mmCIF file of C-alpha atoms in Angstrom:
data_model
loop_
_atom_site.group_PDB
_atom_site.id
_atom_site.type_symbol
_atom_site.label_atom_id
_atom_site.label_comp_id
_atom_site.label_asym_id
_atom_site.label_seq_id
_atom_site.Cartn_x
_atom_site.Cartn_y
_atom_site.Cartn_z
ATOM 1 C CA UNK K 1 -1.222 -64.584 -68.622
ATOM 2 C CA UNK K 2 1.479 -66.993 -67.561
ATOM 3 C CA UNK K 3 4.198 -64.676 -68.698
ATOM 4 C CA UNK K 4 2.700 -61.767 -66.914
ATOM 5 C CA UNK K 5 2.699 -63.748 -63.625
ATOM 6 C CA UNK K 6 6.306 -64.794 -64.228
ATOM 7 C CA UNK K 7 7.313 -61.161 -64.776
ATOM 8 C CA UNK K 8 5.464 -60.046 -61.647
ATOM 9 C CA UNK K 9 7.002 -62.738 -59.467
ATOM 10 C CA UNK K 10 10.517 -62.070 -60.758
ATOM 11 C CA UNK K 11 10.196 -58.298 -60.279
ATOM 12 C CA UNK K 12 9.035 -58.891 -56.684
ATOM 13 C CA UNK K 13 11.868 -61.114 -55.943
ATOM 14 C CA UNK K 14 14.393 -58.814 -57.505
ATOM 15 C CA UNK K 15 13.034 -55.895 -55.396
ATOM 16 C CA UNK K 16 13.241 -57.943 -52.272
ATOM 17 C CA UNK K 17 16.765 -59.155 -52.848
ATOM 18 C CA UNK K 18 18.047 -55.706 -53.933
ATOM 19 C CA UNK K 19 16.500 -53.962 -51.006
ATOM 20 C CA UNK K 20 18.043 -56.353 -48.537
ATOM 21 C CA UNK K 21 21.452 -56.336 -50.113
ATOM 22 C CA UNK K 22 21.433 -52.491 -50.187
ATOM 23 C CA UNK K 23 20.728 -52.506 -46.458
ATOM 24 C CA UNK K 24 23.392 -55.093 -45.846
ATOM 25 C CA UNK K 25 25.963 -53.014 -47.601
ATOM 26 C CA UNK K 26 25.194 -49.864 -45.512
ATOM 27 C CA UNK K 27 28.607 -48.942 -44.048
ATOM 28 C CA UNK K 28 27.218 -46.369 -41.700
ATOM 29 C CA UNK K 29 27.600 -48.807 -38.757
ATOM 30 C CA UNK K 30 30.939 -48.226 -36.891
ATOM 31 C CA UNK K 31 33.064 -51.197 -36.769
ATOM 32 C CA UNK K 32 33.161 -51.145 -32.964
ATOM 33 C CA UNK K 33 29.443 -51.692 -32.804
ATOM 34 C CA UNK K 34 29.798 -54.661 -35.138
ATOM 35 C CA UNK K 35 32.429 -56.203 -33.108
ATOM 36 C CA UNK K 36 30.444 -55.808 -29.946
ATOM 37 C CA UNK K 37 27.400 -57.449 -31.513
ATOM 38 C CA UNK K 38 29.579 -60.482 -32.605
ATOM 39 C CA UNK K 39 30.918 -60.827 -29.035
ATOM 40 C CA UNK K 40 27.351 -60.787 -27.602
ATOM 41 C CA UNK K 41 25.947 -63.259 -30.164
ATOM 42 C CA UNK K 42 25.769 -66.818 -28.765
ATOM 43 C CA UNK K 43 28.248 -69.267 -30.167
ATOM 44 C CA UNK K 44 26.530 -71.825 -32.473
ATOM 45 C CA UNK K 45 28.944 -74.545 -31.314
ATOM 46 C CA UNK K 46 28.331 -73.901 -27.664
ATOM 47 C CA UNK K 47 24.650 -74.139 -28.201
ATOM 48 C CA UNK K 48 25.101 -77.481 -30.140
ATOM 49 C CA UNK K 49 27.316 -78.820 -27.459
ATOM 50 C CA UNK K 50 24.699 -77.973 -24.817
ATOM 51 C CA UNK K 51 22.020 -79.675 -26.814
ATOM 52 C CA UNK K 52 24.166 -82.763 -27.379
ATOM 53 C CA UNK K 53 24.863 -82.898 -23.617
ATOM 54 C CA UNK K 54 21.131 -82.532 -22.737
ATOM 55 C CA UNK K 55 20.182 -85.167 -25.340
ATOM 56 C CA UNK K 56 22.833 -87.672 -23.841
ATOM 57 C CA UNK K 57 21.328 -86.959 -20.290
ATOM 58 C CA UNK K 58 17.830 -87.738 -21.536
ATOM 59 C CA UNK K 59 18.974 -90.851 -23.348
ATOM 60 C CA UNK K 60 20.682 -92.128 -20.156
ATOM 61 C CA UNK K 61 17.431 -91.442 -18.190
ATOM 62 C CA UNK K 62 15.432 -93.355 -20.785
ATOM 63 C CA UNK K 63 17.863 -96.319 -20.464
ATOM 64 C CA UNK K 64 17.504 -96.198 -16.719
ATOM 65 C CA UNK K 65 13.680 -96.313 -16.952
ATOM 66 C CA UNK K 66 13.899 -99.337 -19.423
ATOM 67 C CA UNK K 67 16.158 -101.091 -16.895
ATOM 68 C CA UNK K 68 13.749 -100.633 -14.031
ATOM 69 C CA UNK K 69 11.588 -103.460 -12.592
ATOM 70 C CA UNK K 70 8.053 -102.337 -13.311
ATOM 71 C CA UNK K 71 6.554 -105.427 -11.665
ATOM 72 C CA UNK K 72 7.145 -104.068 -8.175
ATOM 73 C CA UNK K 73 5.690 -100.529 -8.954
ATOM 74 C CA UNK K 74 2.129 -99.635 -8.251
ATOM 75 C CA UNK K 75 -0.127 -98.099 -10.920
ATOM 76 C CA UNK K 76 0.606 -94.472 -10.017
ATOM 77 C CA UNK K 77 4.237 -95.017 -10.268
ATOM 78 C CA UNK K 78 3.946 -96.668 -13.650
ATOM 79 C CA UNK K 79 1.780 -93.839 -14.931
ATOM 80 C CA UNK K 80 4.387 -91.309 -13.762
ATOM 81 C CA UNK K 81 7.211 -93.186 -15.493
ATOM 82 C CA UNK K 82 5.078 -93.290 -18.786
ATOM 83 C CA UNK K 83 4.522 -89.676 -18.570
ATOM 84 C CA UNK K 84 8.219 -88.932 -17.967
ATOM 85 C CA UNK K 85 9.138 -91.196 -20.867
ATOM 86 C CA UNK K 86 6.712 -89.269 -23.133
ATOM 87 C CA UNK K 87 8.089 -85.905 -22.099
ATOM 88 C CA UNK K 88 11.599 -87.136 -22.562
ATOM 89 C CA UNK K 89 10.904 -88.422 -26.065
ATOM 90 C CA UNK K 90 9.160 -85.098 -26.939
ATOM 91 C CA UNK K 91 12.091 -83.213 -25.754
ATOM 92 C CA UNK K 92 14.464 -85.247 -27.689
ATOM 93 C CA UNK K 93 12.419 -84.711 -30.751
ATOM 94 C CA UNK K 94 12.531 -80.944 -30.144
ATOM 95 C CA UNK K 95 16.265 -81.041 -29.725
ATOM 96 C CA UNK K 96 16.639 -82.946 -32.893
ATOM 97 C CA UNK K 97 15.558 -79.985 -34.846
ATOM 98 C CA UNK K 98 14.553 -80.298 -38.561
ATOM 99 C CA UNK K 99 12.363 -78.386 -40.852
ATOM 100 C CA UNK K 100 8.717 -79.074 -40.680
ATOM 101 C CA UNK K 101 6.310 -78.060 -43.367
ATOM 102 C CA UNK K 102 2.559 -77.902 -42.645
ATOM 103 C CA UNK K 103 -0.054 -79.262 -45.007
ATOM 104 C CA UNK K 104 -1.129 -75.704 -45.848
ATOM 105 C CA UNK K 105 2.463 -74.788 -46.670
ATOM 106 C CA UNK K 106 2.830 -77.762 -48.942
ATOM 107 C CA UNK K 107 -0.415 -76.916 -50.795
ATOM 108 C CA UNK K 108 0.708 -73.341 -51.320
ATOM 109 C CA UNK K 109 4.155 -74.513 -52.622
ATOM 110 C CA UNK K 110 2.459 -76.970 -55.003
ATOM 111 C CA UNK K 111 0.074 -74.274 -56.208
ATOM 112 C CA UNK K 112 2.987 -71.858 -56.930
ATOM 113 C CA UNK K 113 4.868 -74.471 -58.746
ATOM 114 C CA UNK K 114 1.846 -75.359 -60.908
ATOM 115 C CA UNK K 115 1.092 -71.737 -61.639
ATOM 116 C CA UNK K 116 4.614 -70.804 -62.377
ATOM 117 C CA UNK K 117 5.561 -73.818 -64.534
#
């Protein structure tokens, strides 16, 4: 049973990769179209630079908030600053990127590993 499962999974993976590589090697696309698509695609370095600039701005704002004298503020102003701080920290986490795997994803991966090996 285990060998059959291995064979089925290997076959499906081979078919998946063979079909995508066959599509990728399709040379019916004119070279002009390919060059236009590369010109229109956003530059990864430019996006990273914008993200780094935005992160620096957010960190500077957090430092400004930390330097403020909260003793002179009323309750509503303090609440607004707390909310702003939370939103800035959330945006910084979003800019940080990373790969997140849900609990369901981890369970599926573990089950596949147990079944396959």
